[in-house]
Coordinates of C-alpha atoms and ligand atoms in Angstrom, one line a residue:
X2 CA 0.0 0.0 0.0
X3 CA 1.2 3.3 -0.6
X4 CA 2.0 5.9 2.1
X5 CA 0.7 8.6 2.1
X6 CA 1.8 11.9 2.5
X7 CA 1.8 13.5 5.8
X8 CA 0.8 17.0 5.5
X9 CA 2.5 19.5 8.5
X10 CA 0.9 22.3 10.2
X11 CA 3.4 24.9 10.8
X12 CA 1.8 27.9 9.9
X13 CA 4.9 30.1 10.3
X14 CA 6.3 28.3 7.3
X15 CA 3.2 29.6 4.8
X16 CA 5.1 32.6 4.2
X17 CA 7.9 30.8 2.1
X18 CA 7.9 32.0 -1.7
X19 CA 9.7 29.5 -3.6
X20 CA 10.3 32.2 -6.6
X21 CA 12.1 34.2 -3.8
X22 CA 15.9 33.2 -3.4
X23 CA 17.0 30.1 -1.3
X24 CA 14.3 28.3 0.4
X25 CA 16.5 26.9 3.1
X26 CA 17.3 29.9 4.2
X27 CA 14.2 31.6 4.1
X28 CA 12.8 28.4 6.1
X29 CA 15.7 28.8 8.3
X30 CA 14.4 32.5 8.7
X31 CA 10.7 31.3 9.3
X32 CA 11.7 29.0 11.9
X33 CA 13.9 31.1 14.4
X34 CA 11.0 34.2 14.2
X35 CA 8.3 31.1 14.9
X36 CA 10.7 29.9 18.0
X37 CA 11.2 34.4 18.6
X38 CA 7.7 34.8 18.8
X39 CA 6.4 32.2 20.9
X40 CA 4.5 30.4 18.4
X41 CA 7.1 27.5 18.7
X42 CA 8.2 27.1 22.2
X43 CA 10.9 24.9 24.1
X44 CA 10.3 21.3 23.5
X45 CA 7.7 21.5 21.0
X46 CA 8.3 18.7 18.0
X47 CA 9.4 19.7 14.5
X48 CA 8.3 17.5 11.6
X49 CA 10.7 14.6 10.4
X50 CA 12.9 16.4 7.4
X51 CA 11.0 13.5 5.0
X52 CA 7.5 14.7 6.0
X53 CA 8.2 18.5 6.2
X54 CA 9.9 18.3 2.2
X55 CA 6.8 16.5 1.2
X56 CA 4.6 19.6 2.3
X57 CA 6.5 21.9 0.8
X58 CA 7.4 19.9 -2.4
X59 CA 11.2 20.6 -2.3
X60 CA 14.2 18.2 -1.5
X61 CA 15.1 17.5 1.7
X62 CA 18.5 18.2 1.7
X63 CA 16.9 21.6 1.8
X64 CA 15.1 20.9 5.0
X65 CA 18.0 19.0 6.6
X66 CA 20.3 22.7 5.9
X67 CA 17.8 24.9 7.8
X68 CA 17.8 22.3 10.4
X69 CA 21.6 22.1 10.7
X70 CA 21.7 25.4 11.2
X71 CA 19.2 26.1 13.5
X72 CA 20.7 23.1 15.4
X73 CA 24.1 24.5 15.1
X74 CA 22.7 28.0 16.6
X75 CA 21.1 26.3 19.5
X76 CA 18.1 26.9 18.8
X77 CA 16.7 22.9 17.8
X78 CA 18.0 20.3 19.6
X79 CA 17.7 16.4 18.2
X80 CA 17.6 13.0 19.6
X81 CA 18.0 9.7 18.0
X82 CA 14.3 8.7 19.2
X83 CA 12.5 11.8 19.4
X84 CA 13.7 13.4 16.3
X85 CA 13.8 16.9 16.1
X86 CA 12.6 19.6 18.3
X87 CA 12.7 23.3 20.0
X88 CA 16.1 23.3 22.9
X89 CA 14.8 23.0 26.6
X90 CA 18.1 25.2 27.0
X91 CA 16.4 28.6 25.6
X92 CA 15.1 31.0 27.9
X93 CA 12.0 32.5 27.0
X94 CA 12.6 35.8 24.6
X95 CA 11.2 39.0 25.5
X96 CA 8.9 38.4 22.5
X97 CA 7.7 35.2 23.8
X98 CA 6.8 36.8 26.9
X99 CA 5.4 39.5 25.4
X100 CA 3.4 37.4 23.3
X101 CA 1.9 35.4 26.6
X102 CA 1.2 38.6 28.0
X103 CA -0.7 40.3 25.0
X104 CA -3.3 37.4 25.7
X105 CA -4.5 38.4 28.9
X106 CA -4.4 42.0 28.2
X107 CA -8.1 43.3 27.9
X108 CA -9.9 44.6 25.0
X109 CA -10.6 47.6 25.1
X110 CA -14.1 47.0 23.4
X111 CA -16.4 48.0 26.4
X112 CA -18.5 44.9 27.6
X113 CA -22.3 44.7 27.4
X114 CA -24.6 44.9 30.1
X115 CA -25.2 41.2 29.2
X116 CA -21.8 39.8 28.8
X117 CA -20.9 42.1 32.6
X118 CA -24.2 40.1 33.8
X119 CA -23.4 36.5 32.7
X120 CA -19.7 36.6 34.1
X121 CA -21.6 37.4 37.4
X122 CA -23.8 34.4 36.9
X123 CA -20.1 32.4 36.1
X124 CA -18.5 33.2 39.9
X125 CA -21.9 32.5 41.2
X126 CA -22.2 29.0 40.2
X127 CA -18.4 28.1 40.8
X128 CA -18.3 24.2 40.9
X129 CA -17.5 23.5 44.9
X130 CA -15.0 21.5 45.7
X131 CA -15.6 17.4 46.2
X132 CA -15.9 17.4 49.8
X133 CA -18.1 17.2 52.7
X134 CA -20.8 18.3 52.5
X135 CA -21.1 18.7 48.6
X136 CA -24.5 17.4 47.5
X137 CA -24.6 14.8 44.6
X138 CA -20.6 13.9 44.5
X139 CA -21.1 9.9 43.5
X140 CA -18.4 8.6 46.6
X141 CA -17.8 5.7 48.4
X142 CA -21.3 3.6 48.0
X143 CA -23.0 5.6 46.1
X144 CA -20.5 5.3 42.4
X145 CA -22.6 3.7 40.1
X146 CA -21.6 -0.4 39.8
X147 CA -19.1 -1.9 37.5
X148 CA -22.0 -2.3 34.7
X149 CA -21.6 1.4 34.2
X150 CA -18.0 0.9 33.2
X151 CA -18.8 -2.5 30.9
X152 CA -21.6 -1.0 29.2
X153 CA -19.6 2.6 28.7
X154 CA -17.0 0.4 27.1
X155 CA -19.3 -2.1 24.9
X156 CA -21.7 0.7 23.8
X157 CA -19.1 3.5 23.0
X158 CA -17.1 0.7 20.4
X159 CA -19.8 -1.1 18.6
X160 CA -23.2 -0.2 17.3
X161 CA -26.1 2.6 17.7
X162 CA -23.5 4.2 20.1
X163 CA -20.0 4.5 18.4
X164 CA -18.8 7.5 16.4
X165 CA -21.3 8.5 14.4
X166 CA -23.2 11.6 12.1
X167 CA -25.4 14.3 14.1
X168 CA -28.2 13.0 15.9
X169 CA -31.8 13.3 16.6
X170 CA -32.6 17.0 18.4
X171 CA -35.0 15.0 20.6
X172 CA -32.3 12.5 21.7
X173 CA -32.0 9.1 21.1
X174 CA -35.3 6.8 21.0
X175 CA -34.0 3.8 22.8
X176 CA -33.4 6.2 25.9
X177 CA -36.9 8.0 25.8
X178 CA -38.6 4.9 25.3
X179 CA -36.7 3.6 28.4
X180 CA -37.4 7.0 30.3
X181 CA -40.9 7.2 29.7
X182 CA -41.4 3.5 31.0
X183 CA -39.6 4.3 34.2
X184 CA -41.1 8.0 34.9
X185 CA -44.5 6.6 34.2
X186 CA -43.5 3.5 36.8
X187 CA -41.7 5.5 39.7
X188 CA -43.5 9.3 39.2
X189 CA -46.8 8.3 37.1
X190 CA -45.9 10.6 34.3
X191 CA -48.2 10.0 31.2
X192 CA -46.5 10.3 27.8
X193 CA -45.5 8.9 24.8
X194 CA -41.6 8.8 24.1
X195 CA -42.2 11.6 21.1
X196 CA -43.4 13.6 24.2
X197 CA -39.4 13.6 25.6
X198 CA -36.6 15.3 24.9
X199 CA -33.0 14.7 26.3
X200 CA -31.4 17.5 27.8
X201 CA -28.0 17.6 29.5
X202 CA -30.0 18.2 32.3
X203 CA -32.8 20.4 34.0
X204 CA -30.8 23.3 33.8
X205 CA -31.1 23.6 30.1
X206 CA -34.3 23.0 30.0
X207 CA -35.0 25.5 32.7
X208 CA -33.5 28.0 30.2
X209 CA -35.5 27.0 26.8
X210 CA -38.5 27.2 29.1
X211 CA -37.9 30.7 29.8
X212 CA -37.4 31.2 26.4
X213 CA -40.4 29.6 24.7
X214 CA -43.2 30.0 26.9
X215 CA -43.6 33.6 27.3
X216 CA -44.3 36.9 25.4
X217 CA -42.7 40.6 26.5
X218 CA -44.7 41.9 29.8
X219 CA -45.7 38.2 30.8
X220 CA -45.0 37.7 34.7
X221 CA -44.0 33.9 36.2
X222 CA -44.8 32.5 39.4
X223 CA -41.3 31.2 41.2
X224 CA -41.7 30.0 44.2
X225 CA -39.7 31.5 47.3
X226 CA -37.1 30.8 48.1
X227 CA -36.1 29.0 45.2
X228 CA -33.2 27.4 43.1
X229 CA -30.9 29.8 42.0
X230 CA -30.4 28.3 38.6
X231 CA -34.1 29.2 37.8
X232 CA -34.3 32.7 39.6
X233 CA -30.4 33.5 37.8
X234 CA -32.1 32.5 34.1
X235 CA -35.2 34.9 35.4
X236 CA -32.4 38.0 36.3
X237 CA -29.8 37.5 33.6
X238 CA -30.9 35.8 30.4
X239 CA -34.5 36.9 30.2
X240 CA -35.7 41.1 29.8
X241 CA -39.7 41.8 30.3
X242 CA -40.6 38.9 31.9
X243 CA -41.7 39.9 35.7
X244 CA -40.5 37.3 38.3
X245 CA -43.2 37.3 41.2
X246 CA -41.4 35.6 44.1
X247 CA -44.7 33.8 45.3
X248 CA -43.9 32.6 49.3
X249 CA -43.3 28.6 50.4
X250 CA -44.8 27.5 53.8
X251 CA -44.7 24.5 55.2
X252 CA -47.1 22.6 52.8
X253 CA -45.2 24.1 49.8
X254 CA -46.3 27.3 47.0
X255 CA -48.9 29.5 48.7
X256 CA -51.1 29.3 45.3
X257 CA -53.7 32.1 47.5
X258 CA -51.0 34.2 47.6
X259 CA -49.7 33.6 43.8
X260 CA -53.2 34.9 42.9
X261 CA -53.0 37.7 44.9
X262 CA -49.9 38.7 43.8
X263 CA -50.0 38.1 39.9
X264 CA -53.2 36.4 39.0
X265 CA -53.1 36.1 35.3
X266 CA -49.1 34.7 35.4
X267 CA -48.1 32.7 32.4
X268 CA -46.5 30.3 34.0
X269 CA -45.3 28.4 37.7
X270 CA -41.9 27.4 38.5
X271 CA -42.4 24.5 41.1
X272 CA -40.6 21.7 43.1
X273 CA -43.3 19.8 44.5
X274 CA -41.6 16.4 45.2
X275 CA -39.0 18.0 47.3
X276 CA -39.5 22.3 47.6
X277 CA -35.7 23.5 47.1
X278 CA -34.1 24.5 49.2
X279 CA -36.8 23.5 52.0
X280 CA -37.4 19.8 51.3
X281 CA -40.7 19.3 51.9
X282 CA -43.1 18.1 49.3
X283 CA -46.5 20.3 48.0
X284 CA -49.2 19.1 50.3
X285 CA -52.4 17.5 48.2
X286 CA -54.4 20.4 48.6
X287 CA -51.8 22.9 46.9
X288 CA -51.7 20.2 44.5
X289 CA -55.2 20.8 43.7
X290 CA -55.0 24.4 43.9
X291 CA -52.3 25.0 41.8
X292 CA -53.5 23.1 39.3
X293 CA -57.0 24.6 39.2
X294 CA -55.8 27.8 39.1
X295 CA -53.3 26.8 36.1
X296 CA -56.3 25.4 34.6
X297 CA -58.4 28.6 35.0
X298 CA -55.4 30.6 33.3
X299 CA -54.1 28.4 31.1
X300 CA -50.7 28.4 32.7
X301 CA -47.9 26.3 32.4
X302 CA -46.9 24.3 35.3
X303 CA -42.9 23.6 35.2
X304 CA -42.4 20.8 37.3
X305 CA -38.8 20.4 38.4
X306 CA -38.3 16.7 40.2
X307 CA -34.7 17.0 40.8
X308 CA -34.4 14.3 43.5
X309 CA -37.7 12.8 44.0
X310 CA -36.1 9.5 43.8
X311 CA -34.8 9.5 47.5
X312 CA -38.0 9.5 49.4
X313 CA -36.9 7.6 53.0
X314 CA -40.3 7.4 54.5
X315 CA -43.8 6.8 52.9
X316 CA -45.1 6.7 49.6
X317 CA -44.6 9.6 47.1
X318 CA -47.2 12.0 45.8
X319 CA -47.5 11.3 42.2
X320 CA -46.3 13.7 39.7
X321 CA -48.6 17.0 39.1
X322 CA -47.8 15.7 35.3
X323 CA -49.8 12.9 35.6
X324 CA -52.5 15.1 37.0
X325 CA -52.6 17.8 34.3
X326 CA -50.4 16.4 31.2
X327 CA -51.5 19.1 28.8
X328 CA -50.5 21.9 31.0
X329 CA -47.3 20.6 33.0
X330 CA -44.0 20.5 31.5
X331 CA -42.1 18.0 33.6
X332 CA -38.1 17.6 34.3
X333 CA -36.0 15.1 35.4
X334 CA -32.2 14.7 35.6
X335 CA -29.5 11.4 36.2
X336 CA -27.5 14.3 38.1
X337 CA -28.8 13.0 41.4
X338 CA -29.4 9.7 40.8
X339 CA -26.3 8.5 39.2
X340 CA -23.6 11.8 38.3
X341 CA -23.9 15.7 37.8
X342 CA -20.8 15.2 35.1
X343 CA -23.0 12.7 33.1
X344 CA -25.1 15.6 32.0
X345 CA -28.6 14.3 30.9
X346 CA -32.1 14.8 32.1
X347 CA -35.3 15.1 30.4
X348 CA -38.2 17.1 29.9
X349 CA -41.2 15.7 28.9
X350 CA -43.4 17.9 26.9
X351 CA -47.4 18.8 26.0
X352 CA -47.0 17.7 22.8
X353 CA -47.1 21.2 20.8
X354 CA -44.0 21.9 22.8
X355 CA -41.9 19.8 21.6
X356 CA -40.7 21.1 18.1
X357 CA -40.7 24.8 19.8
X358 CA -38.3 22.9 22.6
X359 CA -36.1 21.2 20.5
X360 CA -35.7 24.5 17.9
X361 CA -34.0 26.3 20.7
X362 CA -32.2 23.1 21.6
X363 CA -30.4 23.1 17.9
X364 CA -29.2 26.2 18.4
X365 CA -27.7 25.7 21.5
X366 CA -26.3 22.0 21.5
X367 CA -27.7 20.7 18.3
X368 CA -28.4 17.6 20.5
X369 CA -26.9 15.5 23.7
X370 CA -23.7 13.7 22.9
X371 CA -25.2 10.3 21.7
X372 CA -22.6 7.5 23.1
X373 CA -23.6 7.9 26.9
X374 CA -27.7 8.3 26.1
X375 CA -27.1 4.6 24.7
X376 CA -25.6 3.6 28.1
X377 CA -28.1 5.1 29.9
X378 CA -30.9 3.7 27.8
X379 CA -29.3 0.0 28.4
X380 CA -28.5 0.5 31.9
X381 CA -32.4 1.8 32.5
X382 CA -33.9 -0.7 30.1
X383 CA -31.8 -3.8 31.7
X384 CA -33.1 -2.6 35.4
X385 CA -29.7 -1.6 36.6
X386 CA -30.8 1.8 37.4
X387 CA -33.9 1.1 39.9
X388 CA -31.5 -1.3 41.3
X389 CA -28.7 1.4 41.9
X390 CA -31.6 3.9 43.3
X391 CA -32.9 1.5 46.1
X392 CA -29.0 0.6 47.2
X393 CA -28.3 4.4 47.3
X394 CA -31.1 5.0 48.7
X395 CA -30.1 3.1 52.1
X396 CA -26.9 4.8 51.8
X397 CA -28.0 8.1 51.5
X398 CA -30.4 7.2 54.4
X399 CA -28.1 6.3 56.7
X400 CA -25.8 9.3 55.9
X401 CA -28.5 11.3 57.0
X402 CA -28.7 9.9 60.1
X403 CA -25.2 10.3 60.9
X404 CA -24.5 13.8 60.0
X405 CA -27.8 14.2 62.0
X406 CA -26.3 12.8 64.8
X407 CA -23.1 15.0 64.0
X408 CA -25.0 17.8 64.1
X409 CA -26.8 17.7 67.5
X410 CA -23.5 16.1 69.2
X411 CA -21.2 18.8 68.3
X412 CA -23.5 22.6 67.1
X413 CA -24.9 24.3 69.5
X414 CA -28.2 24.2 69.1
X415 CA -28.8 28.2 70.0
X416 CA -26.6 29.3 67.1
X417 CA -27.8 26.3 64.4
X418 CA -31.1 24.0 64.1
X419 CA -31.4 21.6 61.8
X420 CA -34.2 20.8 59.1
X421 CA -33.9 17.4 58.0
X422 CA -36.8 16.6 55.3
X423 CA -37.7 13.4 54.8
X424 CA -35.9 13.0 51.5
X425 CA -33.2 14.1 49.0
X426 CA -30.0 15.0 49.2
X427 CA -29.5 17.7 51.4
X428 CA -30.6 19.0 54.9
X429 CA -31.1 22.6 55.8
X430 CA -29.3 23.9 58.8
X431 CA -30.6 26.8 59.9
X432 CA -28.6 29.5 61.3
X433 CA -29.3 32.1 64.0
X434 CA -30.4 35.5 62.5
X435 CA -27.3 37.5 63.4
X436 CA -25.0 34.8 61.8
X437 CA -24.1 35.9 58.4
X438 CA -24.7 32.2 55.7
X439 CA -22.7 33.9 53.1
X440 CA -20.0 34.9 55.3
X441 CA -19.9 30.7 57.3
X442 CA -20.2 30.0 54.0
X443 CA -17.1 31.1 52.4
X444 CA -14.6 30.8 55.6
X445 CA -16.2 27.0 55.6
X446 CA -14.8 26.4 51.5
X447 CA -11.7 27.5 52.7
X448 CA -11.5 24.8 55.4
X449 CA -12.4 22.1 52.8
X450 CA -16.0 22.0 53.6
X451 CA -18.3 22.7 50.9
X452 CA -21.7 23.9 51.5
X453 CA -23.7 26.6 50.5
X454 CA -25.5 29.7 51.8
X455 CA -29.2 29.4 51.7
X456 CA -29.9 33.3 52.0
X457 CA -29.6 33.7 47.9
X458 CA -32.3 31.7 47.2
X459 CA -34.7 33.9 48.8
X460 CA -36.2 37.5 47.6
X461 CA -34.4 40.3 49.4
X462 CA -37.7 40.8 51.8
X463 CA -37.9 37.5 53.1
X464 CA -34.3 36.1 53.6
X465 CA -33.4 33.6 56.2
X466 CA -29.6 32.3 57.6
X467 CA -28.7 28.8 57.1
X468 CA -27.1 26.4 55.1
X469 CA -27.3 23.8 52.5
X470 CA -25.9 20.2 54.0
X471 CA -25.1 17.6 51.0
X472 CA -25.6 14.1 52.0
X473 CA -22.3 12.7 49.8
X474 CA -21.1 9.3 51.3
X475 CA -18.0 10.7 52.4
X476 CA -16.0 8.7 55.4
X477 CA -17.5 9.0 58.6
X478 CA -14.6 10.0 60.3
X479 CA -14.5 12.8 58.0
X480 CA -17.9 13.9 57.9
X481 CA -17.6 14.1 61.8
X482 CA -14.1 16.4 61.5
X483 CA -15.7 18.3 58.7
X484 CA -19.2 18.9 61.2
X485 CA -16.5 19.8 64.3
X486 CA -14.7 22.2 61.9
X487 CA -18.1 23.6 60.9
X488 CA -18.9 24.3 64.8
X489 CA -16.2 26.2 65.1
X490 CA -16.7 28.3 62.2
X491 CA -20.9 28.8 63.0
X492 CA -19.1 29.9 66.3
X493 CA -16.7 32.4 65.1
X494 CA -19.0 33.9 63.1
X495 CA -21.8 34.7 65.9
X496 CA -18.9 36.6 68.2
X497 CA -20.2 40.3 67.9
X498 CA -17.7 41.8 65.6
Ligands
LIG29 C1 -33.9 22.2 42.3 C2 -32.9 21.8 41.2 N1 -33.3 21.9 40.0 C3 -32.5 21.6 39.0 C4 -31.2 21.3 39.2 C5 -30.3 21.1 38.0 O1 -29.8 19.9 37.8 P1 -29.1 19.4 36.5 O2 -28.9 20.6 35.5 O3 -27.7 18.9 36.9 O4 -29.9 18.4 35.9 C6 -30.7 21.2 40.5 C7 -29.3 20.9 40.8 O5 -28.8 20.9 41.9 C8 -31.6 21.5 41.6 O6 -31.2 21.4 42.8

């Protein structure tokens, strides 16, 4: 077989002009300025003198006299394995550096109000680290099992799943079909699998929501307090839409108060199975309201069941979906369940949603990567997932219990009470009024515990002190330093300054 030509990509050589003078020399030229201005650096590879001739159609005695030269000046260095390449030995020129710094310099383009706003959104939703008491980190007993791997590695090689042409928008069918037999099993959610579309997670579907379902001067119902990655899409990526914070008691939205406060909204933002931050699900009666008054209106309801999964006493509430199909918009993520970095969830749509959804979808991801929605769609279809829900399930259960225990052994209870919910992964720990969240918060990141302030996901008039516990199956022995460092912190911040 013949070989074929490899073709090199060293843009500094392009300027070379065969019908000027000696080529070796001007390559020689081309070279040193490349390694001069950064754009070749110490140890980077040059091409073998066979391989660089054949790109530039001369001989490569020609080459091998600009690299002699350049090797005789220092500048390359050669080895008989590694061939060719830029000396270790040279100190960075003032061009190099000069070059380095010229990218970090700043524009001088003036920024948009927009582009000022969503850098803001950026530090705001800085990944925290993996360590107690980050919620959904898969550790210890809660990875997913060994069939994850083997069906990564047999699905990603060999059939619908290897490398392949753009997909479906919608996602792949094998994995809505499996979806909408398991939501419709564990959440009795009605639909058809044309009614689902794979998103690499709620969050994106939180945001094509916001887009889609309203027109300039509509208001939205979002409940309060609420999760900031739906109130952030309300105050950065969305103009004339009014957010009314609508209050949270104990039995979940305070639809009365909704009406009183924006009757003709165009749409509800809820968490019923589990309120966020709160935890506790929408009592029946809310249930009913909410959806009567949606009715009335002809609102949307967008149903966010990020962890409904982990219930650890009774029975679940079935999904408002499965109450009001044509009107709720439902969504669903793996984040909890298996891992945030897998990146797909679900929305499952009215049906006259669905090519509106997956427009906007095109233009933002044209469509979820395809190898792991085959994974998924195996591991759901062959059981493996409700199997891996009811093992975590015990896990995260009896985490719960211990940081509970934790808690009451070692914070005093004036300064920090805890409210557990009865599912999920997270508890809310309460803090007393003069004890700044934000400020625990960030001295508790520092000491290598990750949790959260709970006071942003409030409206300014009704905000509360406390924290957001994650329930990760970290090592006991390190849950119970991390709770003792947290003590001390909680207790250093209530000192009157
Ligand atoms: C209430 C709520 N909704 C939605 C999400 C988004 O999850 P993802 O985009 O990972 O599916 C989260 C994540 O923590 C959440 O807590």
């Amino acid at each position: 077989m013949a070989r074929m030509a490899k073709v090199v990509e060293l843009p500094s050589i392009a300027k070379i002009d065969k019908s000027q003078g000696k080529i070796s020399a001007q390559l020689t030229q081309a070279l040193r300025e490349a390694v001069q201005s950064g754009d070749l650096q110490s140890g980077d590879p040059l091409p073998s003198s066979r391989e660089l001739a054949q790109t530039l159609g001369v001989a490569r005695g020609t080459i091998i006299e600009a690299y002699d030269q350049l090797l005789a000046e220092g500048v390359f260095d050669s080895q008989a394995r590694t061939g060719t390449y830029v000396s270790h030995a040279l100190v960075k020129t003032t061009a190099q550096q000069h070059a380095k710094k010229e990218t970090f310099k700043r524009t001088s383009i003036s920024l948009t109000k927009s582009a000022l706003s969503y850098a803001q959104v950026l530090k705001e939703f800085k990944p925290l680290p993996h360590v107690p008491f980050a919620v959904s980190v898969p550790v210890g007993r809660t990875k997913p099992s060994d069939v994850w791997r083997k069906f990564g590695n047999k699905f990603r090689s060999r059939g619908a799943g290897a490398p392949s042409g753009y997909g479906e928008p919608q996602g792949v069918l094998s994995l809505r079909i499996a979806i909408a037999d398991y939501v419709r099993r564990s959440r009795s959610v009605h639909c058809e699998p044309d009614q689902i579309v794979i998103t690499p997670g709620i969050q994106q579907a939180l945001y094509i929501c916001s887009q889609i379902l309203f027109e300039a001067k509509d208001e939205v119902w979002i409940e309060d307090p609420a999760y900031r990655g739906t109130t952030a899409i309300f105050e950065h990526a969305v103009q004339n839409i009014g957010m009314v914070r609508v209050p949270v008691d104990e039995e979940g939205i305070q639809v009365e108060a909704g009406i009183k406060l924006s009757k003709h909204a165009r749409a509800a933002f809820v968490t019923p199975s589990h309120q966020y931050p709160l935890g506790m699900p929408m009592s029946l009666a809310r249930r009913t309201a909410l959806l009567a008054w949606a009715k009335q209106q002809n609102a949307w309801i967008i149903e966010d069941d990020y962890d409904s999964e982990l219930r650890y006493n009774g029975q679940p509430f079935p999904s408002l979906q499965g109450m009001a199909p044509d009107q709720v918009i439902y969504l669903g993520t793996f984040s909890k369940v298996l891992f945030p970095s897998l990146r797909l969830g679900y929305a499952v749509l009215p049906k006259e949603l669905v090519a509106p959804f997956c427009g906007l979808r095109v233009l933002i991801d044209r469509h979820p990567p395809a190898a792991d929605q085959h994974v998924l769609a195996a591991f759901i279809q062959e059981g493996y997932l409700e199997r891996h829900i009811r093992r975590i399930r015990n896990v995260y259960a009896e985490v719960r219990e211990h940081i509970i225990g934790l808690i009451d052994k070692y914070i005093p209870q004036e300064l920090a009470w805890l409210q557990p919910g009865d599912q999920g992964m997270h508890m809310v720990l309460w803090l007393a009024p003069h004890i700044n969240d934000i400020e625990v918060a960030s001295t508790a990141v520092n000491a290598d515990i990750a949790i959260k302030a709970i006071s942003s996901t409030f409206s300014k008039e009704r905000q509360r002190s406390g924290l957001i516990i994650g329930l990760s199956d970290f090592e006991p022995e390190l849950l119970q330093q991390a709770i003792k460092k947290l003590s001390k912190i909680i207790q250093q911040h209530a000192k009157p300054m």
